[in-house]
mmCIF file of C-alpha atoms in Angstrom:
data_model
loop_
_atom_site.group_PDB
_atom_site.id
_atom_site.type_symbol
_atom_site.label_atom_id
_atom_site.label_comp_id
_atom_site.label_asym_id
_atom_site.label_seq_id
_atom_site.Cartn_x
_atom_site.Cartn_y
_atom_site.Cartn_z
ATOM 1 C CA GLN I 68 0.000 0.000 0.000
ATOM 2 C CA GLY I 69 2.767 2.482 0.785
ATOM 3 C CA VAL I 70 3.881 4.955 3.435
ATOM 4 C CA THR I 71 1.033 6.998 4.918
ATOM 5 C CA GLU I 72 1.181 10.451 6.444
ATOM 6 C CA GLU I 73 0.784 8.840 9.879
ATOM 7 C CA THR I 74 4.023 6.878 9.509
ATOM 8 C CA PRO I 75 6.536 8.345 11.982
ATOM 9 C CA LEU I 76 9.169 10.473 10.285
ATOM 10 C CA ASP I 77 12.674 9.010 10.120
ATOM 11 C CA PHE I 78 14.887 11.604 8.485
ATOM 12 C CA HIS I 79 17.911 9.382 7.689
ATOM 13 C CA SER I 80 20.163 12.395 7.010
ATOM 14 C CA PRO I 81 20.651 16.123 7.625
ATOM 15 C CA TYR I 82 18.965 16.715 4.250
ATOM 16 C CA GLY I 83 15.914 14.758 5.398
ATOM 17 C CA CYS I 84 15.919 16.634 8.688
ATOM 18 C CA SER I 85 15.870 19.989 6.884
ATOM 19 C CA LYS I 86 12.886 18.833 4.818
ATOM 20 C CA GLY I 87 11.063 17.729 7.965
ATOM 21 C CA ALA I 88 11.725 21.074 9.652
ATOM 22 C CA ALA I 89 10.402 22.925 6.597
ATOM 23 C CA ASP I 90 7.243 20.787 6.675
ATOM 24 C CA GLN I 91 6.653 21.761 10.287
ATOM 25 C CA TYR I 92 7.203 25.475 9.626
ATOM 26 C CA VAL I 93 4.601 25.399 6.854
ATOM 27 C CA ARG I 94 2.103 23.543 9.059
ATOM 28 C CA ASP I 95 2.651 25.949 11.945
ATOM 29 C CA TYR I 96 2.056 28.992 9.741
ATOM 30 C CA SER I 97 -1.322 27.511 8.883
ATOM 31 C CA ARG I 98 -2.145 26.641 12.487
ATOM 32 C CA LEU I 99 -0.895 29.851 14.120
ATOM 33 C CA TYR I 100 -1.644 32.498 11.517
ATOM 34 C CA GLY I 101 -4.459 30.998 9.476
ATOM 35 C CA PHE I 102 -2.490 30.865 6.227
ATOM 36 C CA ASP I 103 -3.793 28.440 3.618
ATOM 37 C CA THR I 104 -0.755 26.183 3.403
ATOM 38 C CA VAL I 105 -0.247 22.579 2.418
ATOM 39 C CA VAL I 106 2.778 20.294 2.405
ATOM 40 C CA LEU I 107 3.325 17.797 -0.379
ATOM 41 C CA ARG I 108 6.019 15.334 0.681
ATOM 42 C CA GLN I 109 7.303 14.505 -2.764
ATOM 43 C CA SER I 110 8.826 11.178 -3.597
ATOM 44 C CA CYS I 111 10.793 10.596 -6.803
ATOM 45 C CA ILE I 112 9.735 13.237 -9.337
ATOM 46 C CA TYR I 113 10.934 12.928 -12.929
ATOM 47 C CA GLY I 114 10.177 14.209 -16.401
ATOM 48 C CA PRO I 115 11.256 16.556 -19.185
ATOM 49 C CA HIS I 116 13.548 19.454 -18.258
ATOM 50 C CA GLN I 117 15.074 17.512 -15.367
ATOM 51 C CA MET I 118 18.829 17.995 -15.241
ATOM 52 C CA GLY I 119 19.619 14.896 -13.211
ATOM 53 C CA ILE I 120 22.900 14.404 -11.406
ATOM 54 C CA GLU I 121 24.216 11.456 -9.452
ATOM 55 C CA ASP I 122 22.867 12.694 -6.095
ATOM 56 C CA GLN I 123 19.489 14.052 -7.230
ATOM 57 C CA GLY I 124 17.161 13.101 -10.047
ATOM 58 C CA TRP I 125 18.378 9.533 -10.529
ATOM 59 C CA VAL I 126 15.870 8.678 -13.270
ATOM 60 C CA ALA I 127 17.088 11.494 -15.505
ATOM 61 C CA TRP I 128 20.688 10.949 -14.396
ATOM 62 C CA PHE I 129 20.730 7.279 -15.455
ATOM 63 C CA MET I 130 19.311 8.224 -18.848
ATOM 64 C CA ILE I 131 21.656 11.182 -19.338
ATOM 65 C CA ALA I 132 24.680 9.185 -18.177
ATOM 66 C CA THR I 133 23.779 6.407 -20.604
ATOM 67 C CA MET I 134 23.283 8.877 -23.444
ATOM 68 C CA PHE I 135 26.669 10.546 -22.860
ATOM 69 C CA LYS I 136 28.534 7.384 -21.863
ATOM 70 C CA ARG I 137 29.149 8.632 -18.321
ATOM 71 C CA PRO I 138 29.754 6.137 -15.511
ATOM 72 C CA ILE I 139 26.768 5.042 -13.448
ATOM 73 C CA THR I 140 27.361 3.807 -9.929
ATOM 74 C CA ILE I 141 24.715 1.744 -8.175
ATOM 75 C CA TYR I 142 25.180 2.326 -4.460
ATOM 76 C CA GLY I 143 24.183 -0.850 -2.657
ATOM 77 C CA ASN I 144 22.675 -3.853 -4.409
ATOM 78 C CA GLY I 145 20.414 -1.946 -6.827
ATOM 79 C CA LYS I 146 17.254 -3.403 -5.341
ATOM 80 C CA GLN I 147 16.248 -0.110 -3.725
ATOM 81 C CA VAL I 148 12.635 0.582 -4.711
ATOM 82 C CA ARG I 149 11.103 3.988 -5.374
ATOM 83 C CA ASP I 150 7.731 5.140 -6.591
ATOM 84 C CA LEU I 151 8.035 7.467 -9.558
ATOM 85 C CA LEU I 152 5.764 10.483 -10.055
ATOM 86 C CA TYR I 153 5.751 12.177 -13.444
ATOM 87 C CA VAL I 154 6.181 15.950 -13.252
ATOM 88 C CA ASP I 155 2.865 16.700 -15.006
ATOM 89 C CA ASP I 156 1.034 14.720 -12.317
ATOM 90 C CA LEU I 157 2.858 16.700 -9.623
ATOM 91 C CA VAL I 158 1.883 19.994 -11.279
ATOM 92 C CA ALA I 159 -1.717 18.744 -11.393
ATOM 93 C CA ALA I 160 -1.472 18.002 -7.653
ATOM 94 C CA TYR I 161 -0.332 21.573 -6.960
ATOM 95 C CA ASP I 162 -3.170 22.911 -9.121
ATOM 96 C CA THR I 163 -5.539 20.688 -7.146
ATOM 97 C CA CYS I 164 -4.210 22.180 -3.890
ATOM 98 C CA ILE I 165 -5.026 25.656 -5.174
ATOM 99 C CA GLU I 166 -8.515 24.601 -6.272
ATOM 100 C CA HIS I 167 -9.198 22.887 -2.919
ATOM 101 C CA ARG I 168 -7.099 25.155 -0.707
ATOM 102 C CA LYS I 169 -9.653 25.421 2.124
ATOM 103 C CA THR I 170 -10.027 21.642 2.207
ATOM 104 C CA VAL I 171 -6.302 20.848 2.208
ATOM 105 C CA SER I 172 -5.048 23.813 4.259
ATOM 106 C CA GLY I 173 -2.877 22.744 7.174
ATOM 107 C CA HIS I 174 -2.496 19.190 5.912
ATOM 108 C CA VAL I 175 0.554 17.177 4.949
ATOM 109 C CA PHE I 176 0.259 14.699 2.086
ATOM 110 C CA ASN I 177 2.635 12.109 0.738
ATOM 111 C CA MET I 178 2.981 12.649 -2.985
ATOM 112 C CA GLY I 179 4.472 9.987 -5.207
ATOM 113 C CA GLY I 180 3.646 7.606 -7.992
ATOM 114 C CA GLY I 181 2.196 5.106 -5.536
ATOM 115 C CA PRO I 182 2.417 1.310 -5.589
ATOM 116 C CA SER I 183 1.490 1.025 -9.284
ATOM 117 C CA ASN I 184 4.482 3.149 -10.368
ATOM 118 C CA THR I 185 7.402 1.521 -8.570
ATOM 119 C CA LEU I 186 10.776 0.414 -9.880
ATOM 120 C CA SER I 187 14.013 -0.738 -8.346
ATOM 121 C CA LEU I 188 17.210 0.771 -9.696
ATOM 122 C CA LEU I 189 18.049 -2.496 -11.464
ATOM 123 C CA GLU I 190 14.538 -2.776 -12.926
ATOM 124 C CA PHE I 191 14.897 0.728 -14.302
ATOM 125 C CA LEU I 192 18.255 -0.059 -15.910
ATOM 126 C CA ALA I 193 16.767 -3.230 -17.431
ATOM 127 C CA PHE I 194 13.856 -1.157 -18.777
ATOM 128 C CA LEU I 195 16.306 1.265 -20.405
ATOM 129 C CA LYS I 196 18.136 -1.620 -22.048
ATOM 130 C CA ASP I 197 15.305 -3.985 -22.949
ATOM 131 C CA ASP I 198 12.433 -1.616 -23.690
ATOM 132 C CA LEU I 199 14.238 1.498 -24.913
ATOM 133 C CA GLY I 200 17.295 -0.144 -26.487
ATOM 134 C CA MET I 201 19.824 1.935 -24.553
ATOM 135 C CA GLU I 202 23.273 0.461 -23.866
ATOM 136 C CA VAL I 203 23.640 0.710 -20.102
ATOM 137 C CA GLU I 204 26.922 0.251 -18.251
ATOM 138 C CA TYR I 205 27.199 0.497 -14.485
ATOM 139 C CA SER I 206 29.256 -0.538 -11.501
ATOM 140 C CA TYR I 207 28.487 -1.034 -7.828
ATOM 141 C CA GLY I 208 29.569 1.012 -4.820
ATOM 142 C CA ASP I 209 28.946 0.795 -1.089
ATOM 143 C CA THR I 210 25.516 1.710 0.223
ATOM 144 C CA ARG I 211 25.416 5.403 1.116
ATOM 145 C CA PRO I 212 24.381 6.560 4.590
ATOM 146 C CA GLY I 213 20.819 7.829 4.475
ATOM 147 C CA ASP I 214 19.728 5.718 1.492
ATOM 148 C CA GLN I 215 16.439 3.966 2.149
ATOM 149 C CA PRO I 216 15.964 0.441 0.794
ATOM 150 C CA MET I 217 12.337 1.165 -0.119
ATOM 151 C CA PHE I 218 9.997 4.118 -0.269
ATOM 152 C CA ILE I 219 6.520 3.982 -1.765
ATOM 153 C CA SER I 220 4.024 6.767 -1.138
ATOM 154 C CA ASP I 221 0.430 6.152 -0.166
ATOM 155 C CA ASN I 222 -1.460 8.966 -1.908
ATOM 156 C CA SER I 223 -4.905 7.791 -0.807
ATOM 157 C CA THR I 224 -5.593 10.599 1.694
ATOM 158 C CA PHE I 225 -4.955 13.287 -0.934
ATOM 159 C CA GLU I 226 -6.921 11.311 -3.531
ATOM 160 C CA GLN I 227 -9.923 10.973 -1.198
ATOM 161 C CA MET I 228 -9.907 14.637 -0.159
ATOM 162 C CA THR I 229 -9.487 16.105 -3.644
ATOM 163 C CA GLY I 230 -10.197 13.508 -6.334
ATOM 164 C CA TRP I 231 -6.650 13.844 -7.747
ATOM 165 C CA ILE I 232 -5.045 10.710 -9.194
ATOM 166 C CA THR I 233 -1.825 9.950 -11.024
ATOM 167 C CA LYS I 234 -2.408 9.715 -14.766
ATOM 168 C CA THR I 235 1.017 8.939 -16.213
ATOM 169 C CA ASN I 236 2.428 5.444 -15.834
ATOM 170 C CA THR I 237 6.174 4.943 -15.612
ATOM 171 C CA ALA I 238 6.604 3.537 -19.132
ATOM 172 C CA THR I 239 4.914 6.584 -20.687
ATOM 173 C CA GLY I 240 6.693 9.063 -18.415
ATOM 174 C CA ILE I 241 10.116 7.557 -19.044
ATOM 175 C CA ALA I 242 9.481 7.542 -22.799
ATOM 176 C CA ASN I 243 8.493 11.230 -22.599
ATOM 177 C CA LEU I 244 11.670 12.054 -20.688
ATOM 178 C CA LEU I 245 13.789 10.160 -23.215
ATOM 179 C CA GLU I 246 12.127 12.011 -26.091
ATOM 180 C CA TRP I 247 12.950 15.346 -24.435
ATOM 181 C CA LEU I 248 16.541 14.288 -23.726
ATOM 182 C CA LYS I 249 17.068 13.231 -27.340
ATOM 183 C CA ALA I 250 15.532 16.463 -28.652
ATOM 184 C CA ASN I 251 17.866 18.479 -26.409
ATOM 185 C CA LYS I 252 21.003 16.344 -26.648
ATOM 186 C CA ASP I 253 23.080 19.082 -28.270
ATOM 187 C CA SER I 254 22.186 21.590 -25.552
ATOM 188 C CA LEU I 255 22.799 19.072 -22.776
ATOM 189 C CA GLN I 256 26.170 18.027 -24.143
ATOM 190 C CA GLN I 257 27.941 21.061 -22.674
ATOM 191 C CA PHE I 258 26.909 19.947 -19.183
ATOM 192 C CA TYR I 259 27.357 16.197 -19.421
ATOM 193 C CA SER I 260 29.942 15.251 -22.040
ATOM 194 C CA THR I 261 33.246 13.931 -20.730
#
């Protein structure tokens, strides 16, 4: 089913701690001052215009690294699972928050692709190779501190309160990202070529 908003927070890293503190600030501004605020705890967002790097934006990074023959390192065993949320679905969620701002004000919602849009790192690399025909080369490194073995968002509270649902499955979203990367390969080359 996935991680609900009631699941106790476990920050795993200073980065996670800073995100948790920001969540609380936003909630407190709603509670104390009556501001219409909402927190969307975003999972793995991907899509066109994402300039992925090794530490952030792994979906785009794996595709960009493959395209420009850059090394990919899988930290850990590659079986880490994430739910992927296409950027257009995230934008629709923000639009939904604006439309339903009185309903969602003061709430925190997990926001990801949910259980139907999950992939492990190795499954994603296999998809790139088998379904998209990309030549993928990678090596393994030690697990990094703070990496979670699995994270899948449960979006059901937000869905029930607003009617929002994810519309883009991972195969379509990844194909859209690849199309954008190919169309912009010349522009991207200055940032990613070796």
